[in-house]
PDB file of C-alpha atoms in Angstrom:
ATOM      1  CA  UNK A   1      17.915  13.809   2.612  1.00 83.00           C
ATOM      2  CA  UNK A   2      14.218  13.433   1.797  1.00 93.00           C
ATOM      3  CA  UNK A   3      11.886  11.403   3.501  1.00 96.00           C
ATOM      4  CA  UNK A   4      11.585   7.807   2.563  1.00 98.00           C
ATOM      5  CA  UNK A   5       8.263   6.828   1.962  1.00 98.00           C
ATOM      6  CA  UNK A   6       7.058   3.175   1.727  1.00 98.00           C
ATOM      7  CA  UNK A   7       3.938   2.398  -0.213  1.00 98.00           C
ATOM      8  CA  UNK A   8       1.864  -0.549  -0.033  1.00 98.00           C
ATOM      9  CA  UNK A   9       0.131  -1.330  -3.575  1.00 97.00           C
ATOM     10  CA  UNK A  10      -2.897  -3.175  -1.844  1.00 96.00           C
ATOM     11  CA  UNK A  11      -4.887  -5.537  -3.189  1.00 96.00           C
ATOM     12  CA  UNK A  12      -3.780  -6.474  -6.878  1.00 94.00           C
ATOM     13  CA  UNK A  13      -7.237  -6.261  -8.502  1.00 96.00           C
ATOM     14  CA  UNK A  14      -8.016  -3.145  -6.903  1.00 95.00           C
ATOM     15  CA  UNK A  15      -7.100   0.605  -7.768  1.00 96.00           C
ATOM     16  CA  UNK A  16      -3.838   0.370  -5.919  1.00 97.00           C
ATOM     17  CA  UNK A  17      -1.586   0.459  -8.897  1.00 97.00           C
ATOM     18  CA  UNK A  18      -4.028   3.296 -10.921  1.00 97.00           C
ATOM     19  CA  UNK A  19      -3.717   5.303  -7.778  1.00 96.00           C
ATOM     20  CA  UNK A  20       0.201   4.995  -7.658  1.00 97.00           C
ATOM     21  CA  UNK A  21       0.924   5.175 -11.195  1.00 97.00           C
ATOM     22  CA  UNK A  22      -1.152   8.517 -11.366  1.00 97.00           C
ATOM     23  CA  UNK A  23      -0.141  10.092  -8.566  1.00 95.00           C
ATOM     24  CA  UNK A  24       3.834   8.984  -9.846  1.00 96.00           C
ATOM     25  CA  UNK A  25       3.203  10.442 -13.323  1.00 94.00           C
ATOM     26  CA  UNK A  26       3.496  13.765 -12.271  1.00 92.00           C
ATOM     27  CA  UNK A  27       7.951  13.879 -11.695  1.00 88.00           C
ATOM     28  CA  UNK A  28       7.459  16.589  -9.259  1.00 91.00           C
ATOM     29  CA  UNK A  29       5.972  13.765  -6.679  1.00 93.00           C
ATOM     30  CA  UNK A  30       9.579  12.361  -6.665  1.00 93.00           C
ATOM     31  CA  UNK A  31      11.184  15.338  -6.020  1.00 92.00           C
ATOM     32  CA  UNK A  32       9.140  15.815  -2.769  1.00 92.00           C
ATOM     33  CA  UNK A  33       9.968  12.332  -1.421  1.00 96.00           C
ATOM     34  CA  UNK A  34      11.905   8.783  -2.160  1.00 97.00           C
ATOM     35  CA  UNK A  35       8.947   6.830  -3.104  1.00 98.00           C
ATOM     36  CA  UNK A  36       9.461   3.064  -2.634  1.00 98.00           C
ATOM     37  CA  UNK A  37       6.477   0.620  -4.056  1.00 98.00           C
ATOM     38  CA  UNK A  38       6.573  -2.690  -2.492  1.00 98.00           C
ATOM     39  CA  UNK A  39       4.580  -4.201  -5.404  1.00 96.00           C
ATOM     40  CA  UNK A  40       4.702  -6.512  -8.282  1.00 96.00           C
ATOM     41  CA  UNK A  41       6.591  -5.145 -11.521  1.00 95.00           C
ATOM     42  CA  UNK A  42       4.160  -7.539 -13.173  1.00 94.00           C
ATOM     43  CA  UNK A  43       1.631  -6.153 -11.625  1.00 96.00           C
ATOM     44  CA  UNK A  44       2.686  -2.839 -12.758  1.00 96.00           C
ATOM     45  CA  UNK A  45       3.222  -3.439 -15.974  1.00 96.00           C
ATOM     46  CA  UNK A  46      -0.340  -4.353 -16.593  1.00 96.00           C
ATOM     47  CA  UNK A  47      -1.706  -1.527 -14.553  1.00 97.00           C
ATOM     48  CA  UNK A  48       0.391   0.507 -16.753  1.00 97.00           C
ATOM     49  CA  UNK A  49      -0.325  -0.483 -19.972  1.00 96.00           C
ATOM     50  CA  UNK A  50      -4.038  -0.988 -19.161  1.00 95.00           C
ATOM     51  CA  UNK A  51      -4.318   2.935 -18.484  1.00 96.00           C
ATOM     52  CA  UNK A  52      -2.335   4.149 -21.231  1.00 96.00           C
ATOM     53  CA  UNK A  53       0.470   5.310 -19.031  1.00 96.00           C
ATOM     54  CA  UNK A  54       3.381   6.416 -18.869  1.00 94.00           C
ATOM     55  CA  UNK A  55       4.854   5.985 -15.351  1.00 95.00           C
ATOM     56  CA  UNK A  56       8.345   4.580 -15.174  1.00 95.00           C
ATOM     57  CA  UNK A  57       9.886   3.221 -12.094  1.00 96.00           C
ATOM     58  CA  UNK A  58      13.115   1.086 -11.031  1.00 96.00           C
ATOM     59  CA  UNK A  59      13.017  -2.606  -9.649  1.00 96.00           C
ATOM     60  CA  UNK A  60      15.425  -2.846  -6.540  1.00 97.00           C
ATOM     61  CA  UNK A  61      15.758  -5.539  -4.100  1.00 94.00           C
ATOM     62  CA  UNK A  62      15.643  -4.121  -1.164  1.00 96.00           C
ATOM     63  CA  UNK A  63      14.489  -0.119   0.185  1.00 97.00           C
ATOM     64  CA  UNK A  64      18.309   0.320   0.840  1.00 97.00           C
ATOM     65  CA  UNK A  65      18.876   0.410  -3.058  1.00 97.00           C
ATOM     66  CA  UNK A  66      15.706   3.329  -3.848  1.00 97.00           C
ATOM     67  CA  UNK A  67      17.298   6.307  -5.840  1.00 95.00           C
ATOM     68  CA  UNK A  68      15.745  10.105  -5.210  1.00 95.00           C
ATOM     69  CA  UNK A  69      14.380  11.853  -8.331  1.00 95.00           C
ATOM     70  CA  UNK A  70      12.048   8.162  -9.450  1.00 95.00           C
ATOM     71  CA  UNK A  71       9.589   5.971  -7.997  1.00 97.00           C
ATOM     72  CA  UNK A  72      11.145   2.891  -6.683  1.00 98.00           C
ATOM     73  CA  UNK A  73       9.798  -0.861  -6.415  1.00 97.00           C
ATOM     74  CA  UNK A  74      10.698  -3.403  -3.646  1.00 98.00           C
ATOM     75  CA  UNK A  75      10.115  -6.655  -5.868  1.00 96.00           C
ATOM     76  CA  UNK A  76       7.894  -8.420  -2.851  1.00 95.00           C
ATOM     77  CA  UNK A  77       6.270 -10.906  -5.780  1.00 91.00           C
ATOM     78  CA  UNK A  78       8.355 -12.343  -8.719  1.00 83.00           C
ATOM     79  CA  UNK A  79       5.778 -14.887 -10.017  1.00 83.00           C
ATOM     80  CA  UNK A  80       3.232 -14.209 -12.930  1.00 84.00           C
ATOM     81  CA  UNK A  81      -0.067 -12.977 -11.122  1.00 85.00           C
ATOM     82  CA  UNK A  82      -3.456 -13.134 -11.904  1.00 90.00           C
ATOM     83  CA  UNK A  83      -4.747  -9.704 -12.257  1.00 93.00           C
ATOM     84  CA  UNK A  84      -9.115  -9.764 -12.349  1.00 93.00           C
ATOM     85  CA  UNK A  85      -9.382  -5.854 -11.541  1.00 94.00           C
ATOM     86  CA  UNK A  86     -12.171  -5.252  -9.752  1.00 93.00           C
ATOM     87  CA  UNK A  87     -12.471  -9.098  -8.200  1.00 94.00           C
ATOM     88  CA  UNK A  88     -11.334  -9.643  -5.175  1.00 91.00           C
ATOM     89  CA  UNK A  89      -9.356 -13.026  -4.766  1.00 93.00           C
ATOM     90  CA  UNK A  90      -7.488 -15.487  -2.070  1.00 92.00           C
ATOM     91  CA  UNK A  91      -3.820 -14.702  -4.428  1.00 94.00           C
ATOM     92  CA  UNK A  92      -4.896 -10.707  -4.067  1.00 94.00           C
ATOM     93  CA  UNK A  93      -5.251 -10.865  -0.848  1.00 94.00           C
ATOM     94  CA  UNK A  94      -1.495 -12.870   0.079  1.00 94.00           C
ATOM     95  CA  UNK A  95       0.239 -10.183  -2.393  1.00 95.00           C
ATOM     96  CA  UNK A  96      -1.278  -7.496  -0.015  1.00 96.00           C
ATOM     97  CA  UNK A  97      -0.325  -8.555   2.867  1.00 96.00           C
ATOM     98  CA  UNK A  98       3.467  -9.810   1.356  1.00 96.00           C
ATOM     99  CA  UNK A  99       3.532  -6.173   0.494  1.00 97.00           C
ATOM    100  CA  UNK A 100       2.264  -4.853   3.875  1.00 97.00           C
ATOM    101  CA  UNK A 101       4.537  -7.024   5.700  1.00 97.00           C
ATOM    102  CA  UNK A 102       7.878  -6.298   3.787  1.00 97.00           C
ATOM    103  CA  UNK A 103       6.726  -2.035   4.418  1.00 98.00           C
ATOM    104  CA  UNK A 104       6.540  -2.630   8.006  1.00 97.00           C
ATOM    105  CA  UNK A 105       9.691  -4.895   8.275  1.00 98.00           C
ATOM    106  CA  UNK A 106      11.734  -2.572   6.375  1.00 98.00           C
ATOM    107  CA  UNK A 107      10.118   0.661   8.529  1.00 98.00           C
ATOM    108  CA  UNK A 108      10.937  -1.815  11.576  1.00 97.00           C
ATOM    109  CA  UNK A 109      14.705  -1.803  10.370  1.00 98.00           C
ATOM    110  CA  UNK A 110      14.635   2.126   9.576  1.00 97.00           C
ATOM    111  CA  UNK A 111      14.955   1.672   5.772  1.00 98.00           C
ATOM    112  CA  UNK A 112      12.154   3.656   5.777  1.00 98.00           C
ATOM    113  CA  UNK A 113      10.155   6.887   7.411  1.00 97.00           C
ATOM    114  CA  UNK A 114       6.631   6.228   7.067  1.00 96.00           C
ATOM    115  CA  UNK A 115       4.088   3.860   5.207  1.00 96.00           C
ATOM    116  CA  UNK A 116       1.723   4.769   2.733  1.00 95.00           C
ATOM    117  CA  UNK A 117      -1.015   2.167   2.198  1.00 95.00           C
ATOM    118  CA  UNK A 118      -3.452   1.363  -0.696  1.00 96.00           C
ATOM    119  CA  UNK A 119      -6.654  -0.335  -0.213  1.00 94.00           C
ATOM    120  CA  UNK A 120      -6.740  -3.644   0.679  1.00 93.00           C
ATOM    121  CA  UNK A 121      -9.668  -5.751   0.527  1.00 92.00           C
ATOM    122  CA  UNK A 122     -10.917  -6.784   3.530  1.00 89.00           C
ATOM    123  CA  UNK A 123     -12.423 -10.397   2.444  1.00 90.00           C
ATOM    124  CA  UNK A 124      -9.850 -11.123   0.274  1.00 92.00           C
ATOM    125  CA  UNK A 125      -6.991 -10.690   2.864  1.00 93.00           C
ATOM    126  CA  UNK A 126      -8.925 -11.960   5.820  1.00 92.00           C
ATOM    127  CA  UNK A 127      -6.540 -15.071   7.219  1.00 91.00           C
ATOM    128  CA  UNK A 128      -4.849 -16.734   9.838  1.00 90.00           C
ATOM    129  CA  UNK A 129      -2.138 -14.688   9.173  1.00 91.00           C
ATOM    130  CA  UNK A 130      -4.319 -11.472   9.182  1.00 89.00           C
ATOM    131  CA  UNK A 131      -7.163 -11.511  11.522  1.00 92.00           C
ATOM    132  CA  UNK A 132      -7.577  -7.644  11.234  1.00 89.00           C
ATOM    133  CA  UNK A 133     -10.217  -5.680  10.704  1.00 85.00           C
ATOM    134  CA  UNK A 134      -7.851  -3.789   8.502  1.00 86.00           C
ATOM    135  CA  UNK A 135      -4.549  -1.451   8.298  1.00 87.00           C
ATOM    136  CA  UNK A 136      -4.960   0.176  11.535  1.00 86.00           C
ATOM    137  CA  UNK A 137      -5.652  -2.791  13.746  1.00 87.00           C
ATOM    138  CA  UNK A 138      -2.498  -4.433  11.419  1.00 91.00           C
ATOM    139  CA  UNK A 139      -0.656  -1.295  12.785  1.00 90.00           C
ATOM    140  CA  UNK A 140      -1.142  -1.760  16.410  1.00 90.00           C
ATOM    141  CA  UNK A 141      -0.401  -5.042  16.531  1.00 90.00           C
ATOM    142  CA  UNK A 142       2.939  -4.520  15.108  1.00 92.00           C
ATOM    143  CA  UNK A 143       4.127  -1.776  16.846  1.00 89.00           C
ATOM    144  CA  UNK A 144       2.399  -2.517  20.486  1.00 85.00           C
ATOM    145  CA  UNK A 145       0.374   0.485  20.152  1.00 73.00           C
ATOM    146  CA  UNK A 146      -3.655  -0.953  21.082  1.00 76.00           C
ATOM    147  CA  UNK A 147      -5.938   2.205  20.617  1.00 72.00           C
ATOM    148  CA  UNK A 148      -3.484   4.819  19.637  1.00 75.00           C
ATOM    149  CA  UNK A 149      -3.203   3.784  16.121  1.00 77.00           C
ATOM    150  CA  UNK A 150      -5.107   6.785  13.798  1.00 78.00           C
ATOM    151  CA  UNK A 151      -5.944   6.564  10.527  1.00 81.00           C
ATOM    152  CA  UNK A 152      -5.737   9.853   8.416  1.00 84.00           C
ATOM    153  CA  UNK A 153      -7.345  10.629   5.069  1.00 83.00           C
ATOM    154  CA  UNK A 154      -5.382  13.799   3.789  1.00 85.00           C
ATOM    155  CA  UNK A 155      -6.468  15.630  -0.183  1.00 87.00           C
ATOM    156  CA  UNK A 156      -5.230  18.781  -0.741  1.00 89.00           C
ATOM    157  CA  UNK A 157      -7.890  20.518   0.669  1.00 95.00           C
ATOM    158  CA  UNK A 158      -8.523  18.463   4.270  1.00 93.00           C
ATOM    159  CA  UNK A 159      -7.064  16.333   6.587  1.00 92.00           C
ATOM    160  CA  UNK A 160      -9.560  13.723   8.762  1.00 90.00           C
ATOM    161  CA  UNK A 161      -8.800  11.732  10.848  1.00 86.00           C
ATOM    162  CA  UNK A 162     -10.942   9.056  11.912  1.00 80.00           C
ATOM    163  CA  UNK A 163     -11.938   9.159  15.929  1.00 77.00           C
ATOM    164  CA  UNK A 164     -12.975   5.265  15.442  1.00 75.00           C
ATOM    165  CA  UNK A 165     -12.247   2.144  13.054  1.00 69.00           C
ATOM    166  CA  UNK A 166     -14.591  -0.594  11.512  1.00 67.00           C
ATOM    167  CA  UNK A 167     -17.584   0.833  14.211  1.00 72.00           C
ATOM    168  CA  UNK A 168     -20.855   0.753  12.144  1.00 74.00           C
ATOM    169  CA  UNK A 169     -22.243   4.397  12.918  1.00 72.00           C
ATOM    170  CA  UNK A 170     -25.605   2.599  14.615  1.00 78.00           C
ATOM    171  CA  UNK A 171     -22.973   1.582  17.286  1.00 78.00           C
ATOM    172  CA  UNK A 172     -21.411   5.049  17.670  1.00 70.00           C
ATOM    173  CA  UNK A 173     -24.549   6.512  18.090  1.00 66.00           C
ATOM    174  CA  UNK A 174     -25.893   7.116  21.991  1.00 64.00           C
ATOM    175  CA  UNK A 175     -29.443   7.758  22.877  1.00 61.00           C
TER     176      UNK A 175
END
């Protein structure tokens, strides 16, 4: 039984899907966990063929359906999307948070061990429907957790984690 990991792909004309891809090329990342995009196969497609790459992965409806041994992709967005890389737009931004939402639902409903996330862009998801500052504050509201949400940056040499979020450093500072 190996963990279940969900991954957001962020926001659609960011480096979500390069990061993802990449990282999935190498088979030995599947055999270390379930991986389970909640993307666009559209989306991917491009990204794929874009970067000359090779990455394969399965469409499934629903985390229930992920096989071990490949990278798996909740279909959260059917239509055709308009991919600007590097542009952040209003459609960008809903297919983030369509993807963020459908993680944390399915993590709610223990299809699911943890959440991954890709970057999002902050303007481009800003809405009613998302009046974060970003993942973290996202996090706490869903879960009830205000303040003991942390945010961890891990590489294979460190692990930080962040002792504040979205505080410019001028306001951190104390004379």
């Amino acid at each position: 039984d190996k963990i279940r990991i969900g991954i957001t792909h962020g926001d659609l004309n960011g480096v979500g899907y390069e990061i993802i891809l990449k990282a999935f090329a190498d088979a030995e990342m599947c055999n270390m966990c379930v991986p389970i995009v909640y993307g666009s196969p559209r989306a991917a497609i491009y990204y794929r063929k874009n970067l000359n790459l090779t990455t394969n992965f399965k469409s499934v409806s629903s985390a229930s359906d992920a096989e071990a041994g490949m990278l798996n992709m909740v279909v959260c967005i059917e239509d055709e999307v308009k991919i600007d890389v590097g542009q952040p737009t209003e459609e960008s931004g809903k297919a983030a948070l369509v993807s963020l939402q459908r993680a944390v639902a399915d993590y709610k409903a223990g299809l699911i061990d943890a959440i991954v996330t890709a970057p999002i862009s902050k303007q481009s998801i800003h809405s009613d429907a998302f009046p974060f500052n970003g993942h973290t504050e996202y996090f706490e509201s869903e879960f009830g957790a205000k303040g003991d949400a942390l945010m961890i940056l891990v590489s294979p040499v460190m692990r930080v984690a962040l002792v504040t979020t979205h505080l410019p450093l001028k306001d951190g500072l104390q004379p």
